[in-house]
PDB file of C-alpha atoms in Angstrom:
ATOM      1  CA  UNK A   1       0.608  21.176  32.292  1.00  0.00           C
ATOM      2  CA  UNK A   2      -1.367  20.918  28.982  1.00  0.00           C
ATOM      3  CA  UNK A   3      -4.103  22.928  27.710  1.00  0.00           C
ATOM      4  CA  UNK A   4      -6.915  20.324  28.828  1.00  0.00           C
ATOM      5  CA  UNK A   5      -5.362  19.677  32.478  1.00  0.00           C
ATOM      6  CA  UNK A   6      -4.887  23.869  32.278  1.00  0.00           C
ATOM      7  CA  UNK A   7      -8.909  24.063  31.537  1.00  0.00           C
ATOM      8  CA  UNK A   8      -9.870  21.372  33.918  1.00  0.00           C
ATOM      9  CA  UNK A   9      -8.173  23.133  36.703  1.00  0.00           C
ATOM     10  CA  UNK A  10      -9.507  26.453  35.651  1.00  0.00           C
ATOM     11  CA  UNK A  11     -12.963  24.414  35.807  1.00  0.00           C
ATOM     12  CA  UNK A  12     -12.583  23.277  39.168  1.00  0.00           C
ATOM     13  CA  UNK A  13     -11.368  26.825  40.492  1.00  0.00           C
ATOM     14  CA  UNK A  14     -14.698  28.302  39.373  1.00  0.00           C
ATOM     15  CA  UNK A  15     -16.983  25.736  40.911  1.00  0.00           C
ATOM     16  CA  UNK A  16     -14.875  26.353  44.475  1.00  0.00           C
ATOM     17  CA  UNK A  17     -15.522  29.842  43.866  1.00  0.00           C
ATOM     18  CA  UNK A  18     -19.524  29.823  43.802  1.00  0.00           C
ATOM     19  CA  UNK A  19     -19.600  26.740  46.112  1.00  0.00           C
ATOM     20  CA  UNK A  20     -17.368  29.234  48.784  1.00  0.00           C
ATOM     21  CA  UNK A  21     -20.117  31.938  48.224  1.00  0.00           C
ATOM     22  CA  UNK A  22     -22.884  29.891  48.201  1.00  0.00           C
ATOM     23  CA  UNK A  23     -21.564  28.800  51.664  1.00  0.00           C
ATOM     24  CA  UNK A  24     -20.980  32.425  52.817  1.00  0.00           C
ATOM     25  CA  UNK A  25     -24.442  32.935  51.623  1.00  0.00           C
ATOM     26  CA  UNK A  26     -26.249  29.954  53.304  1.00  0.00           C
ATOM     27  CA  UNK A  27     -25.000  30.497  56.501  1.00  0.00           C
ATOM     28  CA  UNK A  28     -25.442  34.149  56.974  1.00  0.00           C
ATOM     29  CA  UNK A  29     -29.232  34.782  54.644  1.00  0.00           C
ATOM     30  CA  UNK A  30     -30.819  31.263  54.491  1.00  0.00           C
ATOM     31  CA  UNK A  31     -31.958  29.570  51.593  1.00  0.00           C
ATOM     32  CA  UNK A  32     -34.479  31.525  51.025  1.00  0.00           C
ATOM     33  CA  UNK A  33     -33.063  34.955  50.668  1.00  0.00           C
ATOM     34  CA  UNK A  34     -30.231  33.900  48.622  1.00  0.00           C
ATOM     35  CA  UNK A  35     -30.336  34.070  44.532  1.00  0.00           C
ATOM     36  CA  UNK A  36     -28.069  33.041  41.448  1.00  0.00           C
ATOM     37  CA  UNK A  37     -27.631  36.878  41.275  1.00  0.00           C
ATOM     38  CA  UNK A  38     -26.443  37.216  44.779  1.00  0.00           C
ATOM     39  CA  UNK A  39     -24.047  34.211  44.396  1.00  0.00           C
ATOM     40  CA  UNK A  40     -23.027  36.090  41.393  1.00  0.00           C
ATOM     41  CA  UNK A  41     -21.785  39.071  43.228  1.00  0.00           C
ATOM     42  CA  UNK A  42     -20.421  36.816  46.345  1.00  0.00           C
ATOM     43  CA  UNK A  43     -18.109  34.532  43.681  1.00  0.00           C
ATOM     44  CA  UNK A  44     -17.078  37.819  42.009  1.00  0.00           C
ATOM     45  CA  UNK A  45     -18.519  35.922  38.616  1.00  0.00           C
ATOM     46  CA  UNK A  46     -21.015  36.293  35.913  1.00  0.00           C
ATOM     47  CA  UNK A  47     -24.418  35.025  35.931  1.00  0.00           C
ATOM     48  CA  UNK A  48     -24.100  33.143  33.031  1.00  0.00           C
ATOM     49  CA  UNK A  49     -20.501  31.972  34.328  1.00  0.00           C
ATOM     50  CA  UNK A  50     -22.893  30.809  37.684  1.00  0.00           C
ATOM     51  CA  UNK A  51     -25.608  28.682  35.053  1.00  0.00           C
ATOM     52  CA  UNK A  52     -22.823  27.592  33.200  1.00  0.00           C
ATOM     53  CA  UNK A  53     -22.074  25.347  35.995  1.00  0.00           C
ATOM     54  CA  UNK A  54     -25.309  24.537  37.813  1.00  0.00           C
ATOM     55  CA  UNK A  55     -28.870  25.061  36.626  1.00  0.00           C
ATOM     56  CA  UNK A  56     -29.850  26.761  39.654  1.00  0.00           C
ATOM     57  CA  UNK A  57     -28.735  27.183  43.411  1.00  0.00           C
ATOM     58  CA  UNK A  58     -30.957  24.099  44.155  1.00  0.00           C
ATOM     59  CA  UNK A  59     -28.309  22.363  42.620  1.00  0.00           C
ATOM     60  CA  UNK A  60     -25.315  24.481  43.821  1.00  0.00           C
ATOM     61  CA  UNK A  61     -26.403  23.596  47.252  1.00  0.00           C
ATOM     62  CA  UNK A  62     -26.969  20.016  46.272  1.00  0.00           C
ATOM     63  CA  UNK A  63     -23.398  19.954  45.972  1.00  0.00           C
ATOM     64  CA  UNK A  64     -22.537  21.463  49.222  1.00  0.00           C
ATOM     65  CA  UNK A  65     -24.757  19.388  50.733  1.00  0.00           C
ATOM     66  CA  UNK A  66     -23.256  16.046  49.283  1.00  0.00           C
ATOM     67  CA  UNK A  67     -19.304  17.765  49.465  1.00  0.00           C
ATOM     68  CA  UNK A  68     -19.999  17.725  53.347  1.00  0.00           C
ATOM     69  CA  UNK A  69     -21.343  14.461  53.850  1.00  0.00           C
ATOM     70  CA  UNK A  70     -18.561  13.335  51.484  1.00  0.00           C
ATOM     71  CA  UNK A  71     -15.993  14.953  54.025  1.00  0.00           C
ATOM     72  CA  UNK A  72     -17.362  12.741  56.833  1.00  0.00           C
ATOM     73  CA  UNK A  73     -18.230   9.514  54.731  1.00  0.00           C
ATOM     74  CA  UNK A  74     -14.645   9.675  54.825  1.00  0.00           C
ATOM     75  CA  UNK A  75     -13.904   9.939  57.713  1.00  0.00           C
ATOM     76  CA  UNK A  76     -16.096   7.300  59.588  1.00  0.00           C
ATOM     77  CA  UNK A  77     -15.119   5.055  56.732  1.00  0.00           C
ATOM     78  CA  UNK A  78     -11.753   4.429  57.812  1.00  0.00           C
ATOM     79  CA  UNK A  79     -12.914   3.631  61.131  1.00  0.00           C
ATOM     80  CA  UNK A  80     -14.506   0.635  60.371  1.00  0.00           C
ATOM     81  CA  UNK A  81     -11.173  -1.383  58.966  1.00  0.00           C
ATOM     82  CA  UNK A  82      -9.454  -0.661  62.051  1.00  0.00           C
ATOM     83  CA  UNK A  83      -8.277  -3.788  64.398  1.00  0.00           C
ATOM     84  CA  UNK A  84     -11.187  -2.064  67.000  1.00  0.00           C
ATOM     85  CA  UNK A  85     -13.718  -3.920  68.814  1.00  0.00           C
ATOM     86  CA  UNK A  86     -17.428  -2.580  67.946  1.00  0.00           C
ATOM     87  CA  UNK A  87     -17.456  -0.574  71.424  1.00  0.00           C
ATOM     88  CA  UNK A  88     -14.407   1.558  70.535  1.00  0.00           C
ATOM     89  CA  UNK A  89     -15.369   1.614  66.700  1.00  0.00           C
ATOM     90  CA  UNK A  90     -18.758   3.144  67.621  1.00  0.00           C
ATOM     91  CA  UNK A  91     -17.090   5.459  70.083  1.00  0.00           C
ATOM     92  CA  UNK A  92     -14.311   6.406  67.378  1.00  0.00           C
ATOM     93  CA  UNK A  93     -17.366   7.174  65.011  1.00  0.00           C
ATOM     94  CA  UNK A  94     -19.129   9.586  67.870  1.00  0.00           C
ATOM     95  CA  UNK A  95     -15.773  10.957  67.820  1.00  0.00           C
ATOM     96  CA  UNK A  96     -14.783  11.736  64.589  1.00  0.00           C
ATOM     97  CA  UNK A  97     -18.528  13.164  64.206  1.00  0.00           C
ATOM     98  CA  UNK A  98     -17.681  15.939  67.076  1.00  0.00           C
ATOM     99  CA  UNK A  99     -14.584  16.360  65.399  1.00  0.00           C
ATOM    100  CA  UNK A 100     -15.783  17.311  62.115  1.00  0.00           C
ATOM    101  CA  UNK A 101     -18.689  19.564  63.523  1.00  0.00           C
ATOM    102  CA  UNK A 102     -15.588  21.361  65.532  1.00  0.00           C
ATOM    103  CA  UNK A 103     -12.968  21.532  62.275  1.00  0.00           C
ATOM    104  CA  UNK A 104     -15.368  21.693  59.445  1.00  0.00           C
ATOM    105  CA  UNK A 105     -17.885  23.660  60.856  1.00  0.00           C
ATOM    106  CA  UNK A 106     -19.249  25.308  57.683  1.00  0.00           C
ATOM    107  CA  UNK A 107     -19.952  21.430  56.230  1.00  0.00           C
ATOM    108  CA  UNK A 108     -21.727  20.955  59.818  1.00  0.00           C
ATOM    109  CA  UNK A 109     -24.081  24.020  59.694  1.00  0.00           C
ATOM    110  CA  UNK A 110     -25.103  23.098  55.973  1.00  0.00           C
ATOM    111  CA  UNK A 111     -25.547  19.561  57.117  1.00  0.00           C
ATOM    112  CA  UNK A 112     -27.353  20.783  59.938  1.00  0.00           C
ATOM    113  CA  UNK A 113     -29.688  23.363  58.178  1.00  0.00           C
ATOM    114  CA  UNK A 114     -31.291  20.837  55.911  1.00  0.00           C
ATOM    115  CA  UNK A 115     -31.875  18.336  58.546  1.00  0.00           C
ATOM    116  CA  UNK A 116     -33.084  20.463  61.028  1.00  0.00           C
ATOM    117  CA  UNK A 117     -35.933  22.538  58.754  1.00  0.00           C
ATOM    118  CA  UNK A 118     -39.123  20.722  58.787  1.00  0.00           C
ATOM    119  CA  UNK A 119     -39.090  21.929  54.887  1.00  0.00           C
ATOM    120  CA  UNK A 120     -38.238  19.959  52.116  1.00  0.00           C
ATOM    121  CA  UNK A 121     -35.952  22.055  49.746  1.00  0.00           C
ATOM    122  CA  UNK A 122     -35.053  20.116  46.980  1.00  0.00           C
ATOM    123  CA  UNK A 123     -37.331  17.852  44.334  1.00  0.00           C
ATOM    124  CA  UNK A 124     -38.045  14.082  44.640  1.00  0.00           C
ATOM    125  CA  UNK A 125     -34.969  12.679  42.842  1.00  0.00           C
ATOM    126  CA  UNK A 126     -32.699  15.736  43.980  1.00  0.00           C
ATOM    127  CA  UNK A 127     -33.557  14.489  47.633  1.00  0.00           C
ATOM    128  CA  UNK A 128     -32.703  10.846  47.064  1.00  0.00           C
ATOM    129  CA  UNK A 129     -29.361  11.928  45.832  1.00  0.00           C
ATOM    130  CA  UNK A 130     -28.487  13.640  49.084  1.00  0.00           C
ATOM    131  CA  UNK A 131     -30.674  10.733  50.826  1.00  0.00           C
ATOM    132  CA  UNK A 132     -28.052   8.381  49.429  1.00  0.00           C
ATOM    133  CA  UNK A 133     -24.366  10.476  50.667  1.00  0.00           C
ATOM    134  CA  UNK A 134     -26.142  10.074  54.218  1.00  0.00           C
ATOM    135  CA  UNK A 135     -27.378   6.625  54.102  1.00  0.00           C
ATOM    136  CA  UNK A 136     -23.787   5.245  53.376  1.00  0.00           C
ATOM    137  CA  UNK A 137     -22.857   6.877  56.406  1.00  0.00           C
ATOM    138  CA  UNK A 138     -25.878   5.075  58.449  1.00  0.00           C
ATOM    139  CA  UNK A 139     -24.468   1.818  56.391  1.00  0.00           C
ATOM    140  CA  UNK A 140     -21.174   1.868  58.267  1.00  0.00           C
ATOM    141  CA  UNK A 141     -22.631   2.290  61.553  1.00  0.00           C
ATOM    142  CA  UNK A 142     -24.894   0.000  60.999  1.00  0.00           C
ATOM    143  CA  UNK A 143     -22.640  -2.689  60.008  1.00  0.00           C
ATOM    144  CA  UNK A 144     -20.117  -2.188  62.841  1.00  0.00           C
ATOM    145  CA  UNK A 145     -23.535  -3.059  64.926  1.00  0.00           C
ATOM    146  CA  UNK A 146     -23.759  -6.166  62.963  1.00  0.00           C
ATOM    147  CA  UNK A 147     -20.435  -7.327  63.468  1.00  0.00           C
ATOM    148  CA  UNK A 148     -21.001  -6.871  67.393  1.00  0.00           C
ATOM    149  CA  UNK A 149     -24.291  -8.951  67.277  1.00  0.00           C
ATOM    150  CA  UNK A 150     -22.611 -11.471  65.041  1.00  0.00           C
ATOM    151  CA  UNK A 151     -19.593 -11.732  67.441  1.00  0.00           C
ATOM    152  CA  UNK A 152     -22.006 -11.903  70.264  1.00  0.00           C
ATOM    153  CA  UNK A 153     -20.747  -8.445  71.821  1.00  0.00           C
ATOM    154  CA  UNK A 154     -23.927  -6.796  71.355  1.00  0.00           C
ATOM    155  CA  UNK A 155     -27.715  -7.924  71.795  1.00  0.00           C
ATOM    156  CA  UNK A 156     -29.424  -5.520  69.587  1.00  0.00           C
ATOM    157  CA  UNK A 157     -32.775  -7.404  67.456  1.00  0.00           C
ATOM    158  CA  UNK A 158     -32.543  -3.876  64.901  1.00  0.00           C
ATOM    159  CA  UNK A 159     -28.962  -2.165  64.145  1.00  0.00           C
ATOM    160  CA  UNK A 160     -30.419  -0.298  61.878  1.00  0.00           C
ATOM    161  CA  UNK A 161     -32.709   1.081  64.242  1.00  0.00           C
ATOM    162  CA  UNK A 162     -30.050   1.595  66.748  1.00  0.00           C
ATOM    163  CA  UNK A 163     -27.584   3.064  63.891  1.00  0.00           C
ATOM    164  CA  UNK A 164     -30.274   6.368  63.276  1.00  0.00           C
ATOM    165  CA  UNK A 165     -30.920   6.174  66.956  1.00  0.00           C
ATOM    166  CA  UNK A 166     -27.595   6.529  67.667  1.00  0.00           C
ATOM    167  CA  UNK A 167     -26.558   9.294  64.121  1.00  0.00           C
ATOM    168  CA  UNK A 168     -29.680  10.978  65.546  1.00  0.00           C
ATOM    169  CA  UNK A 169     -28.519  11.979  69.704  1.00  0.00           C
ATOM    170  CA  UNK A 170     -24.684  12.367  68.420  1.00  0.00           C
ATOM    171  CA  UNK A 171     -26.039  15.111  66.464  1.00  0.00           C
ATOM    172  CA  UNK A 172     -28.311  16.492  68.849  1.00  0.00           C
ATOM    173  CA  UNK A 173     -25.861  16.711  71.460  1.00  0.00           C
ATOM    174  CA  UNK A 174     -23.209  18.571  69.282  1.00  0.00           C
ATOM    175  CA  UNK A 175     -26.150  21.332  69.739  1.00  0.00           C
ATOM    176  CA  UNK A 176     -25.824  21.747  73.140  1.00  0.00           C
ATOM    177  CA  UNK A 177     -22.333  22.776  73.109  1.00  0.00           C
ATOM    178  CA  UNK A 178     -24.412  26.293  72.625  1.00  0.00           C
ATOM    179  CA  UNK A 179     -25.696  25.930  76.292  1.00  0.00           C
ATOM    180  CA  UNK A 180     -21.688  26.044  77.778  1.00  0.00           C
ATOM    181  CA  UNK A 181     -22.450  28.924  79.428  1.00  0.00           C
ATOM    182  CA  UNK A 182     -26.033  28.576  80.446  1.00  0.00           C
ATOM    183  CA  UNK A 183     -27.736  25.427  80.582  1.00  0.00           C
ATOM    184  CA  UNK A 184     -24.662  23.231  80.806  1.00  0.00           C
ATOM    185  CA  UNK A 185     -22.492  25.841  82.704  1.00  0.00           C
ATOM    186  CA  UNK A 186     -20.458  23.783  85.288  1.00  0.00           C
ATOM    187  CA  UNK A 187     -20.016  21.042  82.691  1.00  0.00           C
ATOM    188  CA  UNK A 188     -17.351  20.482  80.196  1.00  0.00           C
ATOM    189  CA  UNK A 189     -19.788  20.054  76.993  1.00  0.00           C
ATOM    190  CA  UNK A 190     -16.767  17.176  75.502  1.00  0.00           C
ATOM    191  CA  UNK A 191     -17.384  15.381  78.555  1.00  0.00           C
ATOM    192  CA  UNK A 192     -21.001  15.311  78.572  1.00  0.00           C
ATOM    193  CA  UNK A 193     -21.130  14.099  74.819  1.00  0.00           C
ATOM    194  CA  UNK A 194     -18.792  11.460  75.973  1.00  0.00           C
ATOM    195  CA  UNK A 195     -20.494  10.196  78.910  1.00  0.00           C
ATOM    196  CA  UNK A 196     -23.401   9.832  76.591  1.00  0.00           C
ATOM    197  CA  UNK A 197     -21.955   7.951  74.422  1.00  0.00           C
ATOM    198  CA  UNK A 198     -21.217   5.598  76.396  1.00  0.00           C
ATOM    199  CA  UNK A 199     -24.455   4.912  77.704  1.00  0.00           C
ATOM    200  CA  UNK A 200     -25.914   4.609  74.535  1.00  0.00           C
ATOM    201  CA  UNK A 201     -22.998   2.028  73.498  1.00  0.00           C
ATOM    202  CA  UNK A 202     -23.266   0.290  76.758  1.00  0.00           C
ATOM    203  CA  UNK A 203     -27.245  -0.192  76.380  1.00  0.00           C
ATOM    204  CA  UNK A 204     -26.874  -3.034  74.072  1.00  0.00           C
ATOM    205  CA  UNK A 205     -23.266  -4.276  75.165  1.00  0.00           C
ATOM    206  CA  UNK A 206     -23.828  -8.107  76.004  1.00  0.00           C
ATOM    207  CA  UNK A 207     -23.870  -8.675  79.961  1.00  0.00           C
TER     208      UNK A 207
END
C-alpha cells in the first residue's frame, strides 16, 4: 500500500470513528444535547481532528442521515431489475424495508428521528440534500407503480401519490412492533405488517 492509499484509509478510519459516536450519541441524548465536544470525547479524538472533517455536527449527522438512506437505496434498488411482477416487487420492497429496520437498526432510528420530529434540523440546502437520498428511494417505488399501470396490472391515476402513501404506512407499521406485548399481544407483529401489505398492494391491483 502506498503512502496516499495509507492516508486515504487513515482518512476514512477517522470519519467512521466520529460518525460511530455521533450515532452512539444521537440515539441515546438527542440532537439537541449532543456537541462537537461530546463527539470529541465519544470518537476518542480531538476537536480540531472532529472540524477537520465536518464543519459542525449538522453536517456530521447529514452524513449519517444520507449513509442510512444510502444503505437502503441499495437495497430496494436491486429489487426493481428482478424478473418480478409489480405485486411481488412492491411486496419485496415492504420487505426489504422491515428487514433493514430489523438488521440495521441504528440507520432506522436516525432515519426515523428526523422524520418523525415536527422540527426542521438542518438549513434550506442541507435539507434538500437529504430530501434528495430519500426521493430516489420514492423514485423506485414509484416507477415499479408505473410499470404496473403501463402493463395494465394496476389502476392507480397517481403512483406517486400511492408510492409516499405506501413509504409512509410501511414505516408506520415497523412502529408497532413496540406494541408485541400490549396492543398487538396475540399477534405475530411480521404477520400483521404482511397482511397489510397486501391490502394496500391489492387496493389498486386491476380486477
Amino acid at each position: 500500500m502506498g503512502v496516499k492509499e495509507r492516508r486515504a484509509l487513515e482518512k476514512q478510519m477517522r470519519r467512521n470513528q466520529i460518525l460511530d459516536a455521533a450515532r452512539k450519541l444521537l440515539i441515546s441524548q438527542g440532537l439537541e444535547n449532543i456537541s462537537i465536544s461530546k463527539i470529541s470525547k465519544e470518537a476518542q479524538l480531538g476537536v480540531g481532528t472532529i472540524y477537520f472533517y465536518y464543519k459542525n455536527k449538522e453536517e456530521i449527522f447529514i452524513a449519517l442521515q444520507e449513509e442510512g438512506l444510502g444503505f437502503l437505496f441499495s437495497a430496494i434498488q436491486q429489487i426493481q431489475g428482478k424478473q418480478l411482477n409489480p405485486r411481488e416487487k412492491l411486496k419485496e420492497v415492504a420487505a426489504a424495508y422491515y428487514n433493514f429496520s430489523q438488521n440495521q437498526q441504528e440507520y432506522f432510528n436516525i432515519i426515523n428521528y428526523f422524520l418523525s420530529s415536527p422540527r426542521i434540523f438542518f438549513q434550506e440546502e442541507q435539507k434538500k440534500m437529504i430530501d434528495m437520498s430519500g426521493n430516489k428511494i420514492l423514485m423506485v417505488i414509484e416507477t415499479i407503480i408505473l410499470k404496473g399501470v403501463e402493463d395494465g396490472f394496476f389502476l392507480e391515476e397517481d403512483p406517486r401519490k400511492f408510492s409516499i402513501l405506501f413509504w409512509g404506512m410501511i414505516h408506520g407499521l415497523i412502529h408497532f412492533k413496540k406494541l408485541e406485548h400490549t396492543t398487538l399481544q396475540n399477534e405475530n407483529h411480521l404477520l400483521v405488517f404482511q397482511y397489510s401489505v397486501n391490502k394496500l398492494i391489492q387496493s389498486i391491483i386491476v380486477p
